[in-house]
Amino acid sequence: MLTEYIGMEEVLPGVWRVGVPLKGNPLKELNSYVVLGKAKGTKNLLIDTGFRTRACKEALLWGLSRLGVRMEETDILLTHLHADHCGNGPDLVKEGNRIFIGRTDGEIMVGAGEWKAESFGDAKRGRGVETIHGRKRERLREHGICPGLIEEMRKRAPSRTMAPCPDFADYTFLDEGDVLIAGQYRLRAIDAPGHTPGQMCFELEGTGAMILGDHVLFDITPNITDWPQVRDSLGNYLDSLTKLDGYDVKIPLPGHRKPGDYHGRIRQLKDHHKMRLEECRQAVKRLGKAGLYEIGGSMTWNIRVSGWDEFPPAQRWFALGECLAHLDHLKEMGQIEEHREGGVIWYEA
Ligand SMILES: [Zn+2]
């Protein structure tokens, strides 16, 4: 039964937030946004869509129906490739309408450009996100993580189990500076790589409002992980924070939870990663010759379990990825060194 627990509010005239519950997920809820087009004779624009589950789809459609939004008159915009944002896109889009996504994340999803399966040395792994996962698993193996644990983590990863229909490839790619017109608004695309290789934020020109995806979240910290083909995703993320700090944003519209003080939060996020980098560097120094699993296990994590080995597999996947992103950045800054012995990678400060 769909009830009033789905939060909805008008965040700007003709722009609504529709809360899509993410059951059992620590993120709790996705903020979908919809720009109503009718009054200005344009299509509606639905921004982000929830996991590809019946519960998410029904909640979103219920919210849209309350606003009189029909998918026949609605284009879809995806801020990035994560399943909680793009999962329902292909199932919701109607003929003659489009799904927009930033070029890089779009190419990853369909396995195009430099993200073709062939460029990872194995075309059989499947395309798009599956290919990325294949390469990520390989990287974890190179870091000495045991295959049983990798397989367990793979099976439970939401990016795989609730991802958009893999056969859909008809996305329209956006580049920096592209403008979408919906209702009375012009949404200008801004590259903000880091959280994913090609996440985009969207400035609603002249309003002080910014669709942030997961680039800036206010009461949780966006997950930053390593990505194949990306040398330093944390470095990219920090650069994107600096870039986005240059916009005069009065109405931040995050992909999860509540908004807050935009510029203050950017400062906090930078400080947070500075501290995490130092924690990571100290762990490498203290452990001497240490591998990823040990380093990850000796960092602090905000999760209610008794120890590293008790982490649920999906959370451990995120934690190891986050640790690796910090190691990549430290390596890039010349603060630690990576070594390889018997095919296994270890670090030294
Ligand atoms: Zn995300």
mmCIF file of C-alpha atoms and ligand atoms in Angstrom, residues 80 82 84-85 195 214, ligand 1:
data_model
loop_
_atom_site.group_PDB
_atom_site.id
_atom_site.type_symbol
_atom_site.label_atom_id
_atom_site.label_comp_id
_atom_site.label_asym_id
_atom_site.label_seq_id
_atom_site.Cartn_x
_atom_site.Cartn_y
_atom_site.Cartn_z
ATOM 1 C CA HIS A 80 24.881 9.555 -13.014
ATOM 2 C CA HIS A 82 24.389 4.549 -10.115
ATOM 3 C CA ASP A 84 19.536 4.087 -7.342
ATOM 4 C CA HIS A 85 19.436 7.021 -9.778
ATOM 5 C CA HIS A 195 31.666 10.047 -7.401
ATOM 6 C CA ASP A 214 25.462 12.638 -5.296
HETATM 7 ZN ZN ZN B 1 25.596 7.744 -6.597
#
